[in-house]
PDB file of C-alpha atoms and ligand atoms in Angstrom:
ATOM      1  CA  MET A   1      39.000  61.567  45.957  1.00 84.00           C
ATOM      2  CA  GLY A   2      37.286  60.169  44.451  1.00 95.00           C
ATOM      3  CA  TYR A   3      34.371  62.219  42.263  1.00 97.00           C
ATOM      4  CA  ILE A   4      31.234  62.903  44.817  1.00 97.00           C
ATOM      5  CA  GLU A   5      33.420  63.391  48.239  1.00 97.00           C
ATOM      6  CA  LYS A   6      35.141  66.369  44.831  1.00 98.00           C
ATOM      7  CA  THR A   7      31.846  67.796  44.565  1.00 98.00           C
ATOM      8  CA  VAL A   8      30.490  67.602  47.430  1.00 97.00           C
ATOM      9  CA  ALA A   9      34.091  69.213  48.518  1.00 97.00           C
ATOM     10  CA  ALA A  10      33.578  72.466  45.343  1.00 97.00           C
ATOM     11  CA  LEU A  11      29.783  72.940  46.791  1.00 97.00           C
ATOM     12  CA  LYS A  12      30.891  74.136  50.405  1.00 96.00           C
ATOM     13  CA  LYS A  13      33.867  75.789  48.966  1.00 97.00           C
ATOM     14  CA  SER A  14      32.170  77.635  46.891  1.00 98.00           C
ATOM     15  CA  LYS A  15      30.086  81.102  47.173  1.00 98.00           C
ATOM     16  CA  TYR A  16      27.701  80.656  44.057  1.00 98.00           C
ATOM     17  CA  ALA A  17      27.012  77.970  42.995  1.00 98.00           C
ATOM     18  CA  ILE A  18      24.382  77.170  40.358  1.00 98.00           C
ATOM     19  CA  ALA A  19      22.980  74.039  38.673  1.00 98.00           C
ATOM     20  CA  PHE A  20      22.205  74.133  34.481  1.00 98.00           C
ATOM     21  CA  THR A  21      19.315  71.294  34.193  1.00 98.00           C
ATOM     22  CA  GLY A  22      18.482  69.646  30.603  1.00 96.00           C
ATOM     23  CA  ALA A  23      15.499  66.406  29.828  1.00 94.00           C
ATOM     24  CA  GLY A  24      18.236  63.647  32.203  1.00 95.00           C
ATOM     25  CA  ILE A  25      17.462  65.087  34.994  1.00 97.00           C
ATOM     26  CA  SER A  26      13.204  64.827  34.078  1.00 95.00           C
ATOM     27  CA  ALA A  27      14.051  61.637  33.138  1.00 92.00           C
ATOM     28  CA  GLU A  28      13.642  59.378  36.191  1.00 93.00           C
ATOM     29  CA  SER A  29       9.692  61.037  36.680  1.00 93.00           C
ATOM     30  CA  GLY A  30       8.516  59.203  33.479  1.00 86.00           C
ATOM     31  CA  ILE A  31       8.950  62.458  30.949  1.00 84.00           C
ATOM     32  CA  SER A  32      10.845  61.186  28.106  1.00 73.00           C
ATOM     33  CA  PRO A  33      12.996  63.183  26.352  1.00 67.00           C
ATOM     34  CA  PHE A  34      12.736  65.033  23.075  1.00 63.00           C
ATOM     35  CA  ARG A  35      15.097  63.388  20.974  1.00 59.00           C
ATOM     36  CA  GLY A  36      17.061  59.698  21.057  1.00 59.00           C
ATOM     37  CA  GLU A  37      14.766  56.305  20.714  1.00 59.00           C
ATOM     38  CA  ASN A  38      12.012  57.206  23.032  1.00 60.00           C
ATOM     39  CA  GLY A  39      11.617  60.960  22.204  1.00 62.00           C
ATOM     40  CA  ILE A  40       8.536  62.466  22.189  1.00 61.00           C
ATOM     41  CA  TRP A  41       9.990  63.315  18.414  1.00 57.00           C
ATOM     42  CA  ASN A  42       9.140  60.613  17.696  1.00 62.00           C
ATOM     43  CA  LYS A  43       5.529  60.025  18.976  1.00 64.00           C
ATOM     44  CA  TYR A  44       4.131  63.455  17.445  1.00 67.00           C
ATOM     45  CA  LYS A  45       4.527  65.229  14.626  1.00 66.00           C
ATOM     46  CA  GLU A  46       8.135  66.838  14.610  1.00 69.00           C
ATOM     47  CA  GLN A  47       6.013  70.001  13.403  1.00 77.00           C
ATOM     48  CA  LEU A  48       4.058  69.971  15.995  1.00 80.00           C
ATOM     49  CA  PHE A  49       6.825  71.987  17.539  1.00 84.00           C
ATOM     50  CA  GLU A  50       6.873  74.476  15.205  1.00 88.00           C
ATOM     51  CA  ILE A  51       5.487  77.927  15.353  1.00 89.00           C
ATOM     52  CA  ASN A  52       4.325  77.980  12.089  1.00 90.00           C
ATOM     53  CA  TYR A  53       2.608  74.720  12.237  1.00 90.00           C
ATOM     54  CA  PHE A  54       1.362  76.203  14.852  1.00 90.00           C
ATOM     55  CA  THR A  55      -0.383  79.651  13.985  1.00 89.00           C
ATOM     56  CA  GLU A  56      -1.566  77.478  10.598  1.00 91.00           C
ATOM     57  CA  HIS A  57      -3.184  74.037  12.242  1.00 90.00           C
ATOM     58  CA  THR A  58      -3.870  75.500  15.571  1.00 90.00           C
ATOM     59  CA  GLN A  59      -6.564  73.055  16.204  1.00 89.00           C
ATOM     60  CA  ASP A  60      -4.609  70.291  14.761  1.00 87.00           C
ATOM     61  CA  SER A  61      -2.098  71.422  16.563  1.00 88.00           C
ATOM     62  CA  TRP A  62      -3.829  72.000  20.681  1.00 90.00           C
ATOM     63  CA  SER A  63      -5.870  67.984  19.501  1.00 86.00           C
ATOM     64  CA  MET A  64      -2.443  65.997  19.249  1.00 83.00           C
ATOM     65  CA  LEU A  65      -1.014  68.200  21.983  1.00 85.00           C
ATOM     66  CA  CYS A  66      -3.989  66.774  24.496  1.00 82.00           C
ATOM     67  CA  ASP A  67      -3.172  63.479  23.619  1.00 75.00           C
ATOM     68  CA  GLY A  68      -0.891  62.364  26.139  1.00 73.00           C
ATOM     69  CA  PHE A  69       1.722  65.395  26.500  1.00 82.00           C
ATOM     70  CA  TYR A  70       0.249  66.747  28.640  1.00 85.00           C
ATOM     71  CA  GLU A  71      -1.439  64.368  30.435  1.00 81.00           C
ATOM     72  CA  ALA A  72       2.246  63.297  30.784  1.00 82.00           C
ATOM     73  CA  MET A  73       3.442  66.294  31.735  1.00 84.00           C
ATOM     74  CA  PHE A  74       1.131  66.724  34.888  1.00 84.00           C
ATOM     75  CA  LYS A  75       1.531  63.294  35.909  1.00 87.00           C
ATOM     76  CA  ALA A  76       5.326  63.535  36.975  1.00 91.00           C
ATOM     77  CA  LYS A  77       6.461  64.283  39.996  1.00 95.00           C
ATOM     78  CA  PRO A  78       9.165  65.801  40.765  1.00 97.00           C
ATOM     79  CA  ASN A  79      12.425  62.329  41.732  1.00 98.00           C
ATOM     80  CA  GLU A  80      14.665  63.051  43.866  1.00 98.00           C
ATOM     81  CA  ALA A  81      17.116  65.280  42.147  1.00 98.00           C
ATOM     82  CA  HIS A  82      15.248  67.537  41.435  1.00 98.00           C
ATOM     83  CA  THR A  83      14.168  67.879  46.054  1.00 98.00           C
ATOM     84  CA  ALA A  84      18.049  67.947  46.984  1.00 98.00           C
ATOM     85  CA  LEU A  85      18.799  71.053  43.725  1.00 98.00           C
ATOM     86  CA  ALA A  86      15.297  72.648  46.535  1.00 98.00           C
ATOM     87  CA  SER A  87      17.174  71.616  49.374  1.00 97.00           C
ATOM     88  CA  PHE A  88      20.120  72.518  48.805  1.00 97.00           C
ATOM     89  CA  GLU A  89      18.623  75.977  47.943  1.00 98.00           C
ATOM     90  CA  LYS A  90      16.961  76.015  50.956  1.00 97.00           C
ATOM     91  CA  GLU A  91      20.230  75.889  52.110  1.00 94.00           C
ATOM     92  CA  GLY A  92      22.205  78.709  50.326  1.00 95.00           C
ATOM     93  CA  LEU A  93      24.056  76.609  48.796  1.00 95.00           C
ATOM     94  CA  ILE A  94      22.875  76.731  45.041  1.00 98.00           C
ATOM     95  CA  LYS A  95      21.799  79.895  44.094  1.00 98.00           C
ATOM     96  CA  ALA A  96      19.946  79.445  40.832  1.00 98.00           C
ATOM     97  CA  ILE A  97      18.629  77.445  38.316  1.00 98.00           C
ATOM     98  CA  ILE A  98      19.046  77.189  34.848  1.00 98.00           C
ATOM     99  CA  THR A  99      17.031  75.262  33.261  1.00 98.00           C
ATOM    100  CA  GLN A 100      16.477  73.589  29.817  1.00 96.00           C
ATOM    101  CA  ASN A 101      13.134  71.655  30.651  1.00 95.00           C
ATOM    102  CA  ILE A 102       9.239  72.493  29.932  1.00 94.00           C
ATOM    103  CA  ASP A 103       8.453  70.156  32.885  1.00 94.00           C
ATOM    104  CA  ASP A 104       7.729  72.561  35.789  1.00 96.00           C
ATOM    105  CA  LEU A 105       9.270  70.131  38.045  1.00 97.00           C
ATOM    106  CA  HIS A 106      11.978  72.052  39.919  1.00 98.00           C
ATOM    107  CA  GLU A 107       8.810  74.289  40.716  1.00 97.00           C
ATOM    108  CA  LYS A 108       6.428  71.293  41.747  1.00 97.00           C
ATOM    109  CA  ALA A 109      10.305  70.501  43.672  1.00 98.00           C
ATOM    110  CA  GLY A 110      10.039  73.495  45.675  1.00 98.00           C
ATOM    111  CA  SER A 111      12.467  75.171  43.566  1.00 98.00           C
ATOM    112  CA  LYS A 112      12.322  78.721  43.686  1.00 98.00           C
ATOM    113  CA  ILE A 113      15.687  81.269  41.919  1.00 98.00           C
ATOM    114  CA  ILE A 114      14.833  79.190  37.870  1.00 98.00           C
ATOM    115  CA  TYR A 115      15.880  80.600  35.028  1.00 98.00           C
ATOM    116  CA  SER A 116      13.254  78.366  32.623  1.00 97.00           C
ATOM    117  CA  LEU A 117      15.349  78.801  28.499  1.00 97.00           C
ATOM    118  CA  HIS A 118      12.521  77.370  26.733  1.00 96.00           C
ATOM    119  CA  GLY A 119       9.513  78.488  28.557  1.00 95.00           C
ATOM    120  CA  ASN A 120       7.148  76.384  30.816  1.00 94.00           C
ATOM    121  CA  ALA A 121       4.836  73.099  29.252  1.00 93.00           C
ATOM    122  CA  SER A 122       1.728  74.403  33.333  1.00 94.00           C
ATOM    123  CA  LYS A 123       1.373  77.947  31.270  1.00 95.00           C
ATOM    124  CA  LEU A 124       0.251  79.259  27.637  1.00 96.00           C
ATOM    125  CA  ARG A 125       0.393  83.007  26.827  1.00 95.00           C
ATOM    126  CA  CYS A 126      -0.791  85.120  24.491  1.00 95.00           C
ATOM    127  CA  ILE A 127      -0.085  85.809  21.346  1.00 91.00           C
ATOM    128  CA  LYS A 128      -0.447  88.889  21.313  1.00 94.00           C
ATOM    129  CA  ASP A 129      -0.565  90.437  24.512  1.00 95.00           C
ATOM    130  CA  GLY A 130       1.860  88.300  26.758  1.00 92.00           C
ATOM    131  CA  SER A 131      -0.049  87.799  28.992  1.00 95.00           C
ATOM    132  CA  ASN A 132      -0.326  84.497  31.496  1.00 94.00           C
ATOM    133  CA  TYR A 133      -2.538  81.592  32.477  1.00 96.00           C
ATOM    134  CA  TYR A 134      -2.053  78.455  33.776  1.00 95.00           C
ATOM    135  CA  VAL A 135      -2.972  75.099  31.018  1.00 93.00           C
ATOM    136  CA  LYS A 136      -4.967  73.912  34.433  1.00 89.00           C
ATOM    137  CA  PHE A 137      -8.059  76.683  33.897  1.00 91.00           C
ATOM    138  CA  PHE A 138      -8.469  75.380  30.670  1.00 90.00           C
ATOM    139  CA  ASP A 139     -10.532  73.246  28.645  1.00 86.00           C
ATOM    140  CA  LEU A 140      -7.790  72.060  25.544  1.00 85.00           C
ATOM    141  CA  LYS A 141     -10.242  70.373  23.281  1.00 82.00           C
ATOM    142  CA  THR A 142     -10.712  73.595  21.299  1.00 85.00           C
ATOM    143  CA  ALA A 143      -8.172  76.129  21.590  1.00 90.00           C
ATOM    144  CA  PRO A 144      -7.854  78.702  24.004  1.00 93.00           C
ATOM    145  CA  ARG A 145      -8.137  82.470  23.850  1.00 94.00           C
ATOM    146  CA  CYS A 146      -7.125  85.081  26.177  1.00 96.00           C
ATOM    147  CA  LYS A 147      -9.909  85.716  28.300  1.00 95.00           C
ATOM    148  CA  ILE A 148      -8.532  90.206  27.777  1.00 96.00           C
ATOM    149  CA  CYS A 149      -7.836  90.070  24.002  1.00 97.00           C
ATOM    150  CA  ASN A 150      -9.731  87.215  22.332  1.00 96.00           C
ATOM    151  CA  SER A 151      -6.312  86.687  20.518  1.00 94.00           C
ATOM    152  CA  MET A 152      -4.987  83.169  20.307  1.00 92.00           C
ATOM    153  CA  LEU A 153      -3.277  81.680  23.343  1.00 95.00           C
ATOM    154  CA  LYS A 154       0.009  78.869  22.712  1.00 94.00           C
ATOM    155  CA  PRO A 155       2.216  77.038  25.092  1.00 95.00           C
ATOM    156  CA  ASP A 156       4.739  79.726  26.895  1.00 95.00           C
ATOM    157  CA  PHE A 157       6.722  77.298  26.031  1.00 93.00           C
ATOM    158  CA  VAL A 158      10.272  77.973  22.971  1.00 93.00           C
ATOM    159  CA  PHE A 159       8.532  76.341  19.758  1.00 91.00           C
ATOM    160  CA  PHE A 160      10.944  75.547  16.961  1.00 87.00           C
ATOM    161  CA  GLY A 161      11.227  79.568  15.050  1.00 86.00           C
ATOM    162  CA  GLU A 162      10.493  81.165  17.951  1.00 90.00           C
ATOM    163  CA  MET A 163      13.138  83.396  19.659  1.00 91.00           C
ATOM    164  CA  LEU A 164      13.636  81.807  23.680  1.00 94.00           C
ATOM    165  CA  PRO A 165      12.544  84.564  26.745  1.00 93.00           C
ATOM    166  CA  GLU A 166      14.549  87.803  26.612  1.00 94.00           C
ATOM    167  CA  TYR A 167      14.668  87.398  30.850  1.00 96.00           C
ATOM    168  CA  ASP A 168      15.246  83.765  30.583  1.00 97.00           C
ATOM    169  CA  MET A 169      18.116  84.311  28.267  1.00 97.00           C
ATOM    170  CA  HIS A 170      19.268  87.363  30.427  1.00 97.00           C
ATOM    171  CA  MET A 171      19.502  85.361  33.801  1.00 98.00           C
ATOM    172  CA  SER A 172      21.267  82.681  32.498  1.00 98.00           C
ATOM    173  CA  LEU A 173      23.836  84.412  31.424  1.00 97.00           C
ATOM    174  CA  LYS A 174      24.424  87.004  33.972  1.00 98.00           C
ATOM    175  CA  VAL A 175      24.468  84.617  36.758  1.00 98.00           C
ATOM    176  CA  SER A 176      26.791  81.707  34.540  1.00 98.00           C
ATOM    177  CA  LEU A 177      28.576  84.248  34.458  1.00 97.00           C
ATOM    178  CA  LYS A 178      28.519  84.835  38.090  1.00 97.00           C
ATOM    179  CA  CYS A 179      29.128  81.605  39.398  1.00 98.00           C
ATOM    180  CA  ASP A 180      32.234  80.384  40.384  1.00 98.00           C
ATOM    181  CA  VAL A 181      30.639  76.325  40.778  1.00 98.00           C
ATOM    182  CA  MET A 182      28.475  75.041  38.637  1.00 98.00           C
ATOM    183  CA  ILE A 183      26.082  71.244  37.861  1.00 98.00           C
ATOM    184  CA  VAL A 184      24.886  70.681  35.069  1.00 98.00           C
ATOM    185  CA  ILE A 185      22.794  67.660  34.761  1.00 98.00           C
ATOM    186  CA  GLY A 186      21.521  65.881  32.051  1.00 97.00           C
ATOM    187  CA  SER A 187      21.453  68.168  29.699  1.00 96.00           C
ATOM    188  CA  THR A 188      23.453  66.791  26.269  1.00 93.00           C
ATOM    189  CA  GLY A 189      25.116  70.447  25.624  1.00 93.00           C
ATOM    190  CA  THR A 190      23.643  70.691  22.387  1.00 90.00           C
ATOM    191  CA  VAL A 191      20.092  71.963  22.310  1.00 89.00           C
ATOM    192  CA  TYR A 192      21.260  75.499  21.085  1.00 90.00           C
ATOM    193  CA  PRO A 193      21.938  78.072  21.871  1.00 92.00           C
ATOM    194  CA  ALA A 194      21.172  77.116  25.654  1.00 93.00           C
ATOM    195  CA  ALA A 195      24.454  74.200  25.909  1.00 96.00           C
ATOM    196  CA  SER A 196      26.786  77.733  25.289  1.00 96.00           C
ATOM    197  CA  ILE A 197      25.653  78.523  28.912  1.00 97.00           C
ATOM    198  CA  PRO A 198      28.580  76.052  31.221  1.00 98.00           C
ATOM    199  CA  TYR A 199      30.458  77.489  29.205  1.00 98.00           C
ATOM    200  CA  TYR A 200      30.130  80.927  29.636  1.00 97.00           C
ATOM    201  CA  ALA A 201      30.422  79.829  33.224  1.00 98.00           C
ATOM    202  CA  LYS A 202      33.660  78.257  31.927  1.00 97.00           C
ATOM    203  CA  ARG A 203      35.102  81.224  30.742  1.00 95.00           C
ATOM    204  CA  ASN A 204      34.819  82.412  34.467  1.00 92.00           C
ATOM    205  CA  ASN A 205      36.229  79.776  36.007  1.00 96.00           C
ATOM    206  CA  ALA A 206      33.423  77.725  37.434  1.00 98.00           C
ATOM    207  CA  THR A 207      34.510  74.693  38.464  1.00 98.00           C
ATOM    208  CA  ILE A 208      31.887  72.458  36.000  1.00 98.00           C
ATOM    209  CA  ILE A 209      30.569  69.644  37.776  1.00 98.00           C
ATOM    210  CA  GLU A 210      29.021  66.999  35.193  1.00 98.00           C
ATOM    211  CA  VAL A 211      25.946  64.666  35.924  1.00 98.00           C
ATOM    212  CA  ASN A 212      25.411  62.572  33.213  1.00 98.00           C
ATOM    213  CA  PRO A 213      25.261  58.267  32.376  1.00 97.00           C
ATOM    214  CA  THR A 214      27.927  59.078  29.349  1.00 96.00           C
ATOM    215  CA  PRO A 215      30.052  61.463  27.943  1.00 97.00           C
ATOM    216  CA  SER A 216      28.023  64.729  26.618  1.00 96.00           C
ATOM    217  CA  ALA A 217      28.864  67.745  24.546  1.00 96.00           C
ATOM    218  CA  PHE A 218      30.875  69.422  27.069  1.00 97.00           C
ATOM    219  CA  THR A 219      32.487  66.891  28.947  1.00 97.00           C
ATOM    220  CA  ASN A 220      36.469  66.242  26.884  1.00 97.00           C
ATOM    221  CA  GLU A 221      35.380  70.767  26.921  1.00 97.00           C
ATOM    222  CA  ILE A 222      34.872  71.843  30.009  1.00 98.00           C
ATOM    223  CA  THR A 223      34.203  69.481  32.761  1.00 98.00           C
ATOM    224  CA  ASP A 224      36.310  69.325  35.595  1.00 98.00           C
ATOM    225  CA  ILE A 225      34.389  66.682  37.748  1.00 98.00           C
ATOM    226  CA  PHE A 226      33.421  63.787  35.693  1.00 98.00           C
ATOM    227  CA  ILE A 227      30.358  61.959  37.855  1.00 98.00           C
ATOM    228  CA  PRO A 228      29.094  59.059  35.562  1.00 98.00           C
ATOM    229  CA  MET A 229      25.750  58.326  36.551  1.00 97.00           C
ATOM    230  CA  LYS A 230      22.160  58.819  36.088  1.00 97.00           C
ATOM    231  CA  ALA A 231      21.213  61.922  38.053  1.00 98.00           C
ATOM    232  CA  VAL A 232      18.530  60.655  41.329  1.00 98.00           C
ATOM    233  CA  GLU A 233      21.758  58.023  41.841  1.00 98.00           C
ATOM    234  CA  ALA A 234      24.343  61.543  41.675  1.00 98.00           C
ATOM    235  CA  MET A 235      22.283  63.844  43.848  1.00 98.00           C
ATOM    236  CA  GLN A 236      21.802  61.237  46.795  1.00 98.00           C
ATOM    237  CA  ASN A 237      24.980  60.664  46.988  1.00 98.00           C
ATOM    238  CA  ILE A 238      25.710  64.073  47.094  1.00 98.00           C
ATOM    239  CA  ARG A 239      22.794  65.214  49.285  1.00 97.00           C
ATOM    240  CA  THR A 240      24.216  62.500  51.399  1.00 97.00           C
ATOM    241  CA  LEU A 241      27.654  62.750  51.573  1.00 97.00           C
ATOM    242  CA  PHE A 242      26.713  67.165  52.472  1.00 95.00           C
ATOM    243  CA  TYR A 243      24.419  66.103  55.327  1.00 94.00           C
ATOM    244  CA  GLN A 244      26.913  62.922  57.080  1.00 94.00           C
ATOM    245  CA  GLN A 245      29.773  66.053  56.156  1.00 89.00           C
ATOM    246  CA  ARG A 246      28.468  68.686  58.682  1.00 80.00           C
TER     247      ARG A 246
HETATM  248 ZN1  LIG B 301      -4.549  88.356  25.208  1.00 51.95          ZN
END
């Protein structure tokens, strides 16, 4: 059996399959990863995403965020890897998605149960009372403020120096310890603590399927089925074979 056949067989046999996604699933939607050659970090000052820099240089931070960052986030559309996961959720085949991405593309693709370990760029959050707002309703040229308490709003994604969102982290651990199959897509396994999540699944004897064009930190450690492809090609193949076999 090839790796696509093995993957479909494992998914069909599973009782509780979940997905774990990283930057690689969104690369084909035009979202640059934070790391690497064309990474966002190389384009902006790295300190832009540090919480202390943001609180001390708020207006400067917003000017930089307006300049390209949000535009790229708004423009991006889900690709066929995102939509395949959403249709597998509708089929009852995928129970939840844990994502390291902040681009909102799983939501846009129609997935419902999503745990966002690094928050979400489509929203803003009040630093004082935690109120959430959709970023699209704000003109970001001036630093936005909370409509309730007038405190500063920050992007609702995790900056360096911030904790991961407690609920999403808690639920990610919970579903990882419950799953019998985890499909890891486009995560290099280097950003902690998020990268620890697939290890919890493995500890519970889940079958780990990994989709990455080249081997990652997970591959030799925990991966059972390695699919050496980009996300879209792999998910198209899996989806096609799954529907053929029904
Ligand atoms: Zn507030």
